[in-house]
Tab-separated table of C-alpha atoms (C1' of nucleotides) in Angstrom:
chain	number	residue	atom	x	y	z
A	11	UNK	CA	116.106	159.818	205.412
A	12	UNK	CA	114.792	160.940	202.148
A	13	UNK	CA	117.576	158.859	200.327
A	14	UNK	CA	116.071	155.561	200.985
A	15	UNK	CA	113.842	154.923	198.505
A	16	UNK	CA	110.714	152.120	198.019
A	17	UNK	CA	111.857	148.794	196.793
A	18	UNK	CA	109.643	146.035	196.570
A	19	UNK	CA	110.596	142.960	198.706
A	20	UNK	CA	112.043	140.546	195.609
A	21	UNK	CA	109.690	137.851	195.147
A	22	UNK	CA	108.628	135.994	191.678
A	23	UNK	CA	105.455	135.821	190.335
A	24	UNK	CA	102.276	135.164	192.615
A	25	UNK	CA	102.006	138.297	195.012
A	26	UNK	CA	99.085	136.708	196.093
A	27	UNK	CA	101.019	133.987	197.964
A	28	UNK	CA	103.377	136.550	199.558
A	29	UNK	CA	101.608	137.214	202.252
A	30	UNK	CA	101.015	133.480	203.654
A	31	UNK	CA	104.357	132.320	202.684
A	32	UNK	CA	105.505	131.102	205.996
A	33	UNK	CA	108.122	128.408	204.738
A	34	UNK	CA	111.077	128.667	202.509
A	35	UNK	CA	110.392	128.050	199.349
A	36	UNK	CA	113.070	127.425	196.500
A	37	UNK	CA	113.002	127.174	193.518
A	38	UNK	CA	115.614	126.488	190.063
A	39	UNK	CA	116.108	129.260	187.435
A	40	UNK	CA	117.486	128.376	184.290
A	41	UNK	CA	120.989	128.857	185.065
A	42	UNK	CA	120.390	126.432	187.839
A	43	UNK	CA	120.992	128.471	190.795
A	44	UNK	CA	118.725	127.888	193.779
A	45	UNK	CA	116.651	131.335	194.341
A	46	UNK	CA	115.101	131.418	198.035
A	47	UNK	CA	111.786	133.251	198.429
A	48	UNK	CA	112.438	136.064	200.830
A	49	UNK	CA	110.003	137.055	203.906
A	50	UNK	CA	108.004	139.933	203.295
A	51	UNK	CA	108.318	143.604	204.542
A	52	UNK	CA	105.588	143.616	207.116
A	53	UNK	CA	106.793	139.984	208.470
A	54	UNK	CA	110.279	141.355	209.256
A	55	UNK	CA	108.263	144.411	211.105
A	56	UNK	CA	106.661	142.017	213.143
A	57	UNK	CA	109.872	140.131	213.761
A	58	UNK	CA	111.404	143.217	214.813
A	59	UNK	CA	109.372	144.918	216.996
A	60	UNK	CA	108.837	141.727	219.093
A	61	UNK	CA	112.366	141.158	219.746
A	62	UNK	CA	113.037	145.221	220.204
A	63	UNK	CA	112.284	145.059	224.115
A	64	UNK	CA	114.808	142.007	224.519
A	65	UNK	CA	117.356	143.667	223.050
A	66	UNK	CA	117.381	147.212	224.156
A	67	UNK	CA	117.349	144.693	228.160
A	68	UNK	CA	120.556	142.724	226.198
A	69	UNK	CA	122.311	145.862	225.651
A	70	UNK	CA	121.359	147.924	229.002
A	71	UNK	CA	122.866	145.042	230.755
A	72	UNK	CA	125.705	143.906	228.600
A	73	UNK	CA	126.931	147.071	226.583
A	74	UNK	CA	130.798	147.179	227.000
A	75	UNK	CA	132.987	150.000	228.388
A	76	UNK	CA	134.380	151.329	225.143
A	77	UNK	CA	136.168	155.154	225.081
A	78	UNK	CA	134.001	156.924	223.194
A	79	UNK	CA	130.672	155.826	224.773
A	80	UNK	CA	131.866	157.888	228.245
A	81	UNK	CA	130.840	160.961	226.594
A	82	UNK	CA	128.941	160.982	223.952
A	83	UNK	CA	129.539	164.208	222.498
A	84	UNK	CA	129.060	164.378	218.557
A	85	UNK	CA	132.547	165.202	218.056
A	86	UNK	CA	133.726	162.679	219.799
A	87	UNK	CA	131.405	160.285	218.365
A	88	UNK	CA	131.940	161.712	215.081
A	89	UNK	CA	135.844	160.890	215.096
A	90	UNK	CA	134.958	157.283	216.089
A	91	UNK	CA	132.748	156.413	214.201
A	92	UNK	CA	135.753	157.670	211.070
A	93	UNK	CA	137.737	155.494	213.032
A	94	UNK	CA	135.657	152.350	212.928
A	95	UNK	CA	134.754	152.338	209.479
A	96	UNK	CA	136.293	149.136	208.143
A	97	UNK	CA	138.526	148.885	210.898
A	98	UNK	CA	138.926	146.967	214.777
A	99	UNK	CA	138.095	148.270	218.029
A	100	UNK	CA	141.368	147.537	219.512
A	101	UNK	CA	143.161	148.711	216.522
A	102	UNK	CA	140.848	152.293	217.066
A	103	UNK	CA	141.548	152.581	220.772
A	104	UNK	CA	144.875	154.167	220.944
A	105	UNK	CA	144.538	156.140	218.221
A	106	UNK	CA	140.986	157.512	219.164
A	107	UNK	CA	142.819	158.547	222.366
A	108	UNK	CA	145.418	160.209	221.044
A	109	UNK	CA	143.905	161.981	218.259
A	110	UNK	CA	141.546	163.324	220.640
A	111	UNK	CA	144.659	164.538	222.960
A	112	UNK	CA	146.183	166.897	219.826
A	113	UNK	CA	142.549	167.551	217.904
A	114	UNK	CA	140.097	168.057	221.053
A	115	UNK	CA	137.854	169.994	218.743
A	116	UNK	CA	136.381	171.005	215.808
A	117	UNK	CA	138.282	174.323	215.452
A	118	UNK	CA	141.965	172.180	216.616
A	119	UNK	CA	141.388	170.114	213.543
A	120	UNK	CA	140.432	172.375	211.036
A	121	UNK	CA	143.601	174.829	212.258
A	122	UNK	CA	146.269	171.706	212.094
A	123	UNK	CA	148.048	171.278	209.077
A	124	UNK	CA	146.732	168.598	206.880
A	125	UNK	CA	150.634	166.220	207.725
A	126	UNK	CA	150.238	166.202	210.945
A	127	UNK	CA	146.386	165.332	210.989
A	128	UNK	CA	148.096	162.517	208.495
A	129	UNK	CA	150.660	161.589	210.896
A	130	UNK	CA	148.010	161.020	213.982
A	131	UNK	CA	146.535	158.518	211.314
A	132	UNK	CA	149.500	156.852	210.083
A	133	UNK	CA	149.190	153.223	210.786
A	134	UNK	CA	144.930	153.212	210.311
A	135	UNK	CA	144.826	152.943	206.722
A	136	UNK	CA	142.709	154.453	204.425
A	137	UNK	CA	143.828	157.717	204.710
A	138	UNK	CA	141.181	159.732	202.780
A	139	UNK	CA	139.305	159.455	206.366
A	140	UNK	CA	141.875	161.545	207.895
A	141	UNK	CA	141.937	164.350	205.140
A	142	UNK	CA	137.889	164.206	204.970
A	143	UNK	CA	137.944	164.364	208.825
A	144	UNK	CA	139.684	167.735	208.399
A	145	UNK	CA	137.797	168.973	205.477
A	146	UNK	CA	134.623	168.673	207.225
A	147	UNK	CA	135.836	170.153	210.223
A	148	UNK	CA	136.409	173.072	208.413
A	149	UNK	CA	133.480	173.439	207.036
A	150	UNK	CA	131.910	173.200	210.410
A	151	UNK	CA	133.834	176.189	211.390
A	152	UNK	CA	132.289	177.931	208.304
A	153	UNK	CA	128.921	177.049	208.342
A	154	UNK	CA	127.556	175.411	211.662
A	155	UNK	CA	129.952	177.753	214.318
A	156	UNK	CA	132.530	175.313	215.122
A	157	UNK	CA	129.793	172.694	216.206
A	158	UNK	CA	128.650	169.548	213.635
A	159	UNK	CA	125.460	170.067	212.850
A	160	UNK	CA	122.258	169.012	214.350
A	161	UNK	CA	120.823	167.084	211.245
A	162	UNK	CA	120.937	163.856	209.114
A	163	UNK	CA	120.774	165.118	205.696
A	164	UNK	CA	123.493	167.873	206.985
A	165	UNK	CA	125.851	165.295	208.293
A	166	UNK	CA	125.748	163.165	205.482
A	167	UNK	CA	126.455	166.281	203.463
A	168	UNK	CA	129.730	166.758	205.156
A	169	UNK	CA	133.043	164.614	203.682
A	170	UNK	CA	133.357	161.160	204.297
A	171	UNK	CA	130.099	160.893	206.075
A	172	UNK	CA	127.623	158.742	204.719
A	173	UNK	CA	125.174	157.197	205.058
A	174	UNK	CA	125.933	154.874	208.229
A	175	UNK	CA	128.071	157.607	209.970
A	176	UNK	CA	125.465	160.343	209.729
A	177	UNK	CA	123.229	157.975	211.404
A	178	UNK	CA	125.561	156.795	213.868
A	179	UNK	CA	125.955	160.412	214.974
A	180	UNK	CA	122.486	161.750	214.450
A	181	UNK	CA	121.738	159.174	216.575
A	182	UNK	CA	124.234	158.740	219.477
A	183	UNK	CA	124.706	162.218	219.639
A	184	UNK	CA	121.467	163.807	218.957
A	185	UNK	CA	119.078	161.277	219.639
A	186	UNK	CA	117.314	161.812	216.506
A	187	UNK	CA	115.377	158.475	215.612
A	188	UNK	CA	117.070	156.992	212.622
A	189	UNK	CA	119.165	153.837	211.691
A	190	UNK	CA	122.546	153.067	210.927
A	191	UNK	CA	123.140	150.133	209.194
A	192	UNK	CA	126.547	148.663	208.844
A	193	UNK	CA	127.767	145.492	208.021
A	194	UNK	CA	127.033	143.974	211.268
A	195	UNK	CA	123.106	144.857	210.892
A	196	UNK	CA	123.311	143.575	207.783
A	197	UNK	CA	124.898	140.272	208.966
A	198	UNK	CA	122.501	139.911	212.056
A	199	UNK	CA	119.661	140.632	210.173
A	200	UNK	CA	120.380	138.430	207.407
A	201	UNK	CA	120.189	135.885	209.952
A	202	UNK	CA	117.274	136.902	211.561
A	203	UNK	CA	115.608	137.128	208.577
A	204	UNK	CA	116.817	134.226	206.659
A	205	UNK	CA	117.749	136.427	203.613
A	206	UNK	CA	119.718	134.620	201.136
A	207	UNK	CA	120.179	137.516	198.707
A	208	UNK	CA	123.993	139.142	198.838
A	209	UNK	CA	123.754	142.102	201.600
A	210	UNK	CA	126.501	143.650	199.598
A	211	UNK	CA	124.149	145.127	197.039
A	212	UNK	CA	123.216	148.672	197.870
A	213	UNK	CA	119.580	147.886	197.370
A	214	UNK	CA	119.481	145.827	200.419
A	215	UNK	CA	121.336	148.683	202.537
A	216	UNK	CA	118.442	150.946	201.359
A	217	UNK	CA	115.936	148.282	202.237
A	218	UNK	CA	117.194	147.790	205.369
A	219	UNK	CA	117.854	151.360	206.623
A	220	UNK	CA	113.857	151.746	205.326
A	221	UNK	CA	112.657	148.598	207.698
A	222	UNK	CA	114.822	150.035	210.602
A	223	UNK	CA	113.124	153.773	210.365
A	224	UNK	CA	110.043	152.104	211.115
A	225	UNK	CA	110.844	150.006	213.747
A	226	UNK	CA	113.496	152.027	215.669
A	227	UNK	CA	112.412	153.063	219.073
A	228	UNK	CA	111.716	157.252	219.406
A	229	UNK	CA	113.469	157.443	222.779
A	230	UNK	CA	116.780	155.828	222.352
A	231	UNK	CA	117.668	155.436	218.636
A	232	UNK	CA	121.154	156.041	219.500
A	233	UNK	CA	120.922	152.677	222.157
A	234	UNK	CA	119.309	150.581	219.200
A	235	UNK	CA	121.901	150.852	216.719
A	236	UNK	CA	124.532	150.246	218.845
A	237	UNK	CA	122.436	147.130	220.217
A	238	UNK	CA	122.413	145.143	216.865
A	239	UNK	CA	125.843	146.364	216.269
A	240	UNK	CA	126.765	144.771	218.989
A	241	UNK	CA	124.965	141.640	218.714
A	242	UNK	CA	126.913	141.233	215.310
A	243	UNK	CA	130.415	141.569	216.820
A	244	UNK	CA	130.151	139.680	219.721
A	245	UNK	CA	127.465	137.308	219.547
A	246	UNK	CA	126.326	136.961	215.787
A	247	UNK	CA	129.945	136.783	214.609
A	248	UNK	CA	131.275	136.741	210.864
A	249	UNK	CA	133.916	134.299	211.707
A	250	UNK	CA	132.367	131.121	212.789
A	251	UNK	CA	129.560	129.828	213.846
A	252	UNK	CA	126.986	132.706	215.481
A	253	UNK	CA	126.133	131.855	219.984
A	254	UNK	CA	122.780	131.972	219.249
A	255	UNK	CA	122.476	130.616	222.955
A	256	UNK	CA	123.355	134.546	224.284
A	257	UNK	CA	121.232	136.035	221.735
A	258	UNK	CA	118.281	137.867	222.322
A	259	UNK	CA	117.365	137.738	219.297
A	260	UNK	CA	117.507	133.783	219.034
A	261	UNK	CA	113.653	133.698	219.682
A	262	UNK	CA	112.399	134.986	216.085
A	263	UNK	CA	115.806	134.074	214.458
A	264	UNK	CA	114.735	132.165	211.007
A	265	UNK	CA	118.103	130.997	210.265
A	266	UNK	CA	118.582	129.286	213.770
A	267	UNK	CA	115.443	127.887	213.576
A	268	UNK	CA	116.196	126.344	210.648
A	269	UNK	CA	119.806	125.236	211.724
A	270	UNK	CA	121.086	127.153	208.785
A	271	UNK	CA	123.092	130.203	210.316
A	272	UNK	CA	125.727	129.039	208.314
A	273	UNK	CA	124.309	129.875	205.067
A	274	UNK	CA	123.894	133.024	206.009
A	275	UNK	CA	125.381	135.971	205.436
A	276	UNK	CA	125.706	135.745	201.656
A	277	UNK	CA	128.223	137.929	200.093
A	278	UNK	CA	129.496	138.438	196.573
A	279	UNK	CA	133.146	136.902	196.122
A	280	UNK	CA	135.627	139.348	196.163
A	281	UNK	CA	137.384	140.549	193.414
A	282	UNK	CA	141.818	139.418	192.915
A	283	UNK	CA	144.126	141.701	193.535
A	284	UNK	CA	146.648	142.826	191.008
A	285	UNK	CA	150.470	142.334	191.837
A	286	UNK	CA	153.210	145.150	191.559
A	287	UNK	CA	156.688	144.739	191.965
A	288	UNK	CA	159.190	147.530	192.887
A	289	UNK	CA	162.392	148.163	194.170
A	290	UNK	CA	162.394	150.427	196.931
A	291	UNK	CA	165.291	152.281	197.319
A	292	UNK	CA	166.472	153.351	201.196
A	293	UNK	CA	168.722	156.578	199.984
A	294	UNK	CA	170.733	157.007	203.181
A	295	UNK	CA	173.062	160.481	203.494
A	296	UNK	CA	174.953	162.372	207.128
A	297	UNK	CA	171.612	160.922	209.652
A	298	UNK	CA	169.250	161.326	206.569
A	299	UNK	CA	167.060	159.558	204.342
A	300	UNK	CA	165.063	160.156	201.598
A	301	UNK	CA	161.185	160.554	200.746
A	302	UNK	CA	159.155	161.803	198.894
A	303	UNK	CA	155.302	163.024	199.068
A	304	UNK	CA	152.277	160.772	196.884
A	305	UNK	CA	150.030	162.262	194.908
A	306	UNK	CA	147.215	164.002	196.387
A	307	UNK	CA	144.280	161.444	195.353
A	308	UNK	CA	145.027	157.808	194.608
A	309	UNK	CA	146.408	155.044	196.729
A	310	UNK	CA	148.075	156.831	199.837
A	311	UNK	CA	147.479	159.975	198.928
A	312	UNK	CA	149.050	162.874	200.371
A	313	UNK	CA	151.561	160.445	202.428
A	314	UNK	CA	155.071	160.112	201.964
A	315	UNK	CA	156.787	157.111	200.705
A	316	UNK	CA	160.464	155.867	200.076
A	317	UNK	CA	161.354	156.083	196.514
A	318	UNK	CA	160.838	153.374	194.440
A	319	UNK	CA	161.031	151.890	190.655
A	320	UNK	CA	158.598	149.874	189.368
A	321	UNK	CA	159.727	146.201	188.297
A	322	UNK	CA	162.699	144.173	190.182
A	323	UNK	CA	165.853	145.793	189.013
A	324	UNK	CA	169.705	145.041	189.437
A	325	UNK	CA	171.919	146.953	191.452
A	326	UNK	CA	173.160	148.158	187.908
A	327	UNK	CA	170.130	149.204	186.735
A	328	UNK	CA	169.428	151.155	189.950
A	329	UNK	CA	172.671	152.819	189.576
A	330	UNK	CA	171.648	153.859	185.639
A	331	UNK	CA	168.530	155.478	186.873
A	332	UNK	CA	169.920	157.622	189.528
A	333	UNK	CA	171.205	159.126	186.499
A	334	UNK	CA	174.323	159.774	187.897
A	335	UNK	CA	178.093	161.106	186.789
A	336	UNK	CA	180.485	158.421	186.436
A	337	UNK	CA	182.260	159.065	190.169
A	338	UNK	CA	179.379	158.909	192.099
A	339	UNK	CA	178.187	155.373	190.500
A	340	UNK	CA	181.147	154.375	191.587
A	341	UNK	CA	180.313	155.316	194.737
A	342	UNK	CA	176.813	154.072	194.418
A	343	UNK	CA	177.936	150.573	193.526
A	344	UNK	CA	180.216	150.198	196.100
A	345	UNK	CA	177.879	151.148	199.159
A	346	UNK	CA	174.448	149.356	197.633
A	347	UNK	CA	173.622	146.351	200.203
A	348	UNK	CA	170.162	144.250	199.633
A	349	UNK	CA	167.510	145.094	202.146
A	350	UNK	CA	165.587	141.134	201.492
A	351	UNK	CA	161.878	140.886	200.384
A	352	UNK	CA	158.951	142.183	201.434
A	353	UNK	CA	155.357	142.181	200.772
A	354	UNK	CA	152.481	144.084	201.270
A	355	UNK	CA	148.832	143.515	201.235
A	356	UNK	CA	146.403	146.592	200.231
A	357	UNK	CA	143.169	146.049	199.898
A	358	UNK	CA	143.085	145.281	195.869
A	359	UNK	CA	146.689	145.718	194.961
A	360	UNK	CA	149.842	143.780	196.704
A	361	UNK	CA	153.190	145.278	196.670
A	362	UNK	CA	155.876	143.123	195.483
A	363	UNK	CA	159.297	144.782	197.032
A	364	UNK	CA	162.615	144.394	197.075
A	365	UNK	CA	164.617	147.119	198.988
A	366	UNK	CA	168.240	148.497	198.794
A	367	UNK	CA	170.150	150.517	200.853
A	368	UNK	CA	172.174	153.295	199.259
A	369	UNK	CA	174.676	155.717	201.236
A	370	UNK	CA	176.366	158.147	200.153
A	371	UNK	CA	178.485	161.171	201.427
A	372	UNK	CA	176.655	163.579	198.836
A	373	UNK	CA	172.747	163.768	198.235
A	374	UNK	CA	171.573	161.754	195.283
A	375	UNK	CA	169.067	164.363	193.383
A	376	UNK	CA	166.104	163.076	192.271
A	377	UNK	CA	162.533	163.893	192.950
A	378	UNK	CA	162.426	163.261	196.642
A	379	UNK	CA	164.075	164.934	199.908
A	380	UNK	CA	166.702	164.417	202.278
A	381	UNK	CA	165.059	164.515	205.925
A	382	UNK	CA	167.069	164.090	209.372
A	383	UNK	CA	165.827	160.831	210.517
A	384	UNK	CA	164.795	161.817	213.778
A	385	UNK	CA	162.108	164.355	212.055
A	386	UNK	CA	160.882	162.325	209.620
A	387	UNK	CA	159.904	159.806	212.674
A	388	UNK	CA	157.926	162.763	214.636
A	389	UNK	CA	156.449	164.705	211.183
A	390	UNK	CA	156.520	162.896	208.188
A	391	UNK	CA	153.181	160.581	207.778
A	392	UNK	CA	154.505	157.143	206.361
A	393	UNK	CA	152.058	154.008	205.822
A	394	UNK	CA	153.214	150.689	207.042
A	395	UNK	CA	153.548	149.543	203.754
A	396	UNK	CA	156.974	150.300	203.779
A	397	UNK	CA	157.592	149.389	207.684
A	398	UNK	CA	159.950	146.607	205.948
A	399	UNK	CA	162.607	149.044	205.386
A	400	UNK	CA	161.845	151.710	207.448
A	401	UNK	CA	162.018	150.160	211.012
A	402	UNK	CA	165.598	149.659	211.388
A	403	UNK	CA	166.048	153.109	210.210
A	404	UNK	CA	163.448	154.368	213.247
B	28	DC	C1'	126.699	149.596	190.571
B	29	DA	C1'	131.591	148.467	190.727
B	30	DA	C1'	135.960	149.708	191.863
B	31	DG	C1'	139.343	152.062	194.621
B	32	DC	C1'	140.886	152.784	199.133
B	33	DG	C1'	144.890	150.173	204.488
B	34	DT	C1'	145.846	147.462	208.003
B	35	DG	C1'	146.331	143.752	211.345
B	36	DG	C1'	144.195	139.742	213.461
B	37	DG	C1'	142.205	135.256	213.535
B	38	DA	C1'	140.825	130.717	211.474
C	27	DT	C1'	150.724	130.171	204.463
C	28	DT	C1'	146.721	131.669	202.847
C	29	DC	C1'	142.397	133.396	203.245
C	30	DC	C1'	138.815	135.857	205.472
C	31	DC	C1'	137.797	140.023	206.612
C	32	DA	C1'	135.995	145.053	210.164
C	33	DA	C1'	131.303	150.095	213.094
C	34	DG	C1'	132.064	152.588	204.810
C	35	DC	C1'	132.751	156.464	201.668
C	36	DT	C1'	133.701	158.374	197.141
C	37	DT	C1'	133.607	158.404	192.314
DNA sequence: CAAGCGTGGGA
DNA sequence: TTCCCAAGCTT
């Protein structure tokens, strides 16, 4: 853990009084924002290890059946824990099961082809998970002997392992004592601790992963962090109010004790998302349709998409950009039928569409491909952001 | 540190 | 409908 570095417990002036502060105390800056003294280092400590013993109980007895806790081999945890990041149990499930069906091991992953890694993944989102999965699991093969290896700091040195995932394995897998803080430790111990300041920050991450080393119990690390994980999703919830009556943490919980589990998490607001429009184009031709593959970073990367124009365009404007001889425009024109609306939501960006159908007898060139429908369903990794046009096709 | 990176479910 | 977001990582 020798990426978590010392940061002082944010206080103002007076470290004299930090050790006796018992009660909240606010104050006004000059902007007028209320600033609420946080609890010191060694107080959260002491929080902590009292409520340890109930909570490693809590979990013994309550811990849930999920598919990759039956055996908790670190490849197996490894490709979960990908899974999870950012993303629902129930939406994981059938995917963890059948990704481990086609990649049961490191060397099955790093032989596939990168498309049809892409195509188990189609549907998860953020795809970069799927490509670094691979990545690293080639670099197992070449350095660690098909196994992952046996350490924090070399986890966290593979792709698309950080910080949380190399201690989610280290730990599950390997039992080695250290934390891994996600955003449901950070909720739950916001709460706990009554800590107003935005768990967002990356300061507070390091903060917290630094607290948990110290407190994290030698003989089942792995037990621990899935215990306050747990806590956060099913008892300390983000959406709603928190059942502090299951807890076993309720006891030394500062925020319940002071009614105020509402206030807590705080999180910076996000950021808008921008707005694109296109026109999608659904280039039909003899049980065929066109796609094309994305660029290999960005949004999507290395999937395949419909083609598409940026800005709403009319059907004669779509027919000018095919670029096409007189006939065939014709033909164009006469076999173009309006797909409706759709939208969808990434992350920071929304997609604006409006989709056309186009069939012709010949090919339309362009910079795209003319696949039999049937193998683009079974090969051909497509995100759902274009589901609106591509389900009746499927 | 901030921004980019998917998707589907619930309030 | 609209908004929130969920077991983060990379650059």
């Amino acid at each position: 853990m020798e990426q978590v570095k010392t940061e002082q417990t944010a206080t103002r002036q007076g470290a004299g009084e930090q050790a006796i502060i018992k009660q909240t105390v606010t104050e006004q800056t000059a902007a007028g924002q209320t600033v609420t003294e946080q609890i010191t280092a060694e107080q959260r400590i002491v929080i902590l290890q009292d409520v340890i013993p109930t909570m490693m109980e809590w979990y013994r007895r309550t811990a849930r059946d999920l598919p990759w806790r039956e055996r908790p081999e670190a490849y197996r945890v490894w490709i979960s824990e990908i899974m999870l990041q950012q993303t629902r149990i129930e939406a994981v499930k059938p995917y963890y099961d059948r990704f481990l069906k086609q990649f049961p091991g490191v060397r099955e992953l790093a032989e596939a082809p990168e498309e049809q890694v892409l195509k188990c993944w189609e549907g998860l989102g953020y795809y970069s998970r799927a490509r670094n999965l691979q990545k690293a699991a080639i670099l197992c093969m070449e350095n660690y002997g098909g196994e992952l290896p046996a350490s924090y700091e070399e986890l966290k040195a593979l792709p698309g392992i950080g910080n949380y995932t190399a201690g989610a394995v280290a730990s599950i897998a390997y039992r080695i004592p250290v934390p891994a803080v996600d955003g449901n430790v950070l909720r739950v111990l916001s709460r706990v601790f009554a800590d107003s300041r935005d768990i967002s920050r990356q300061s507070i991450k390091t903060e917290t992963e630094k607290l948990l080393l110290s407190v994290i119990p030698q003989d089942a690390p792995g037990a621990f962090n899935e215990a306050i994980m747990e806590i956060g999703e099913t008892i300390c919830i983000p959406n709603g109010f928190p059942l502090c009556e299951q807890c076993p943490l309720a006891a030394r919980c500062l925020a319940r004790e002071r009614g105020e589990q509402e206030l807590y998490p705080v999180k910076a607001p996000k950021k808008e998302r921008r707005k694109e429009e296109k026109t999608i184009l659904v280039l039909l031709c003899q049980g065929m349709a066109a796609v094309r593959k994305r660029p290999a970073k960005g949004l999507l990367a290395g999937m395949y998409e419909l083609p598409w124009m940026s800005g709403y365009l009319s059907q004669e404007e779509i027919a000018d950009c095919l670029q096409l001889s007189n006939a065939s425009a014709g033909e164009v024109l006469s076999s173009i039928s309006y797909m409706g609306a759709a939208k969808h939501i990434f992350s920071h960006v929304e997609w604006h569409m409006k989709g056309y159908m186009i069939q012709t007898e010949a090919p339309i060139p362009g910079d795209w491909e003319y696949v039999p429908i049937p193998e683009l369903k079974e090969k051909y990794p497509i995100p759902n952001a274009f589901s609106a046009y591509t389900e009746g096709l499927l």
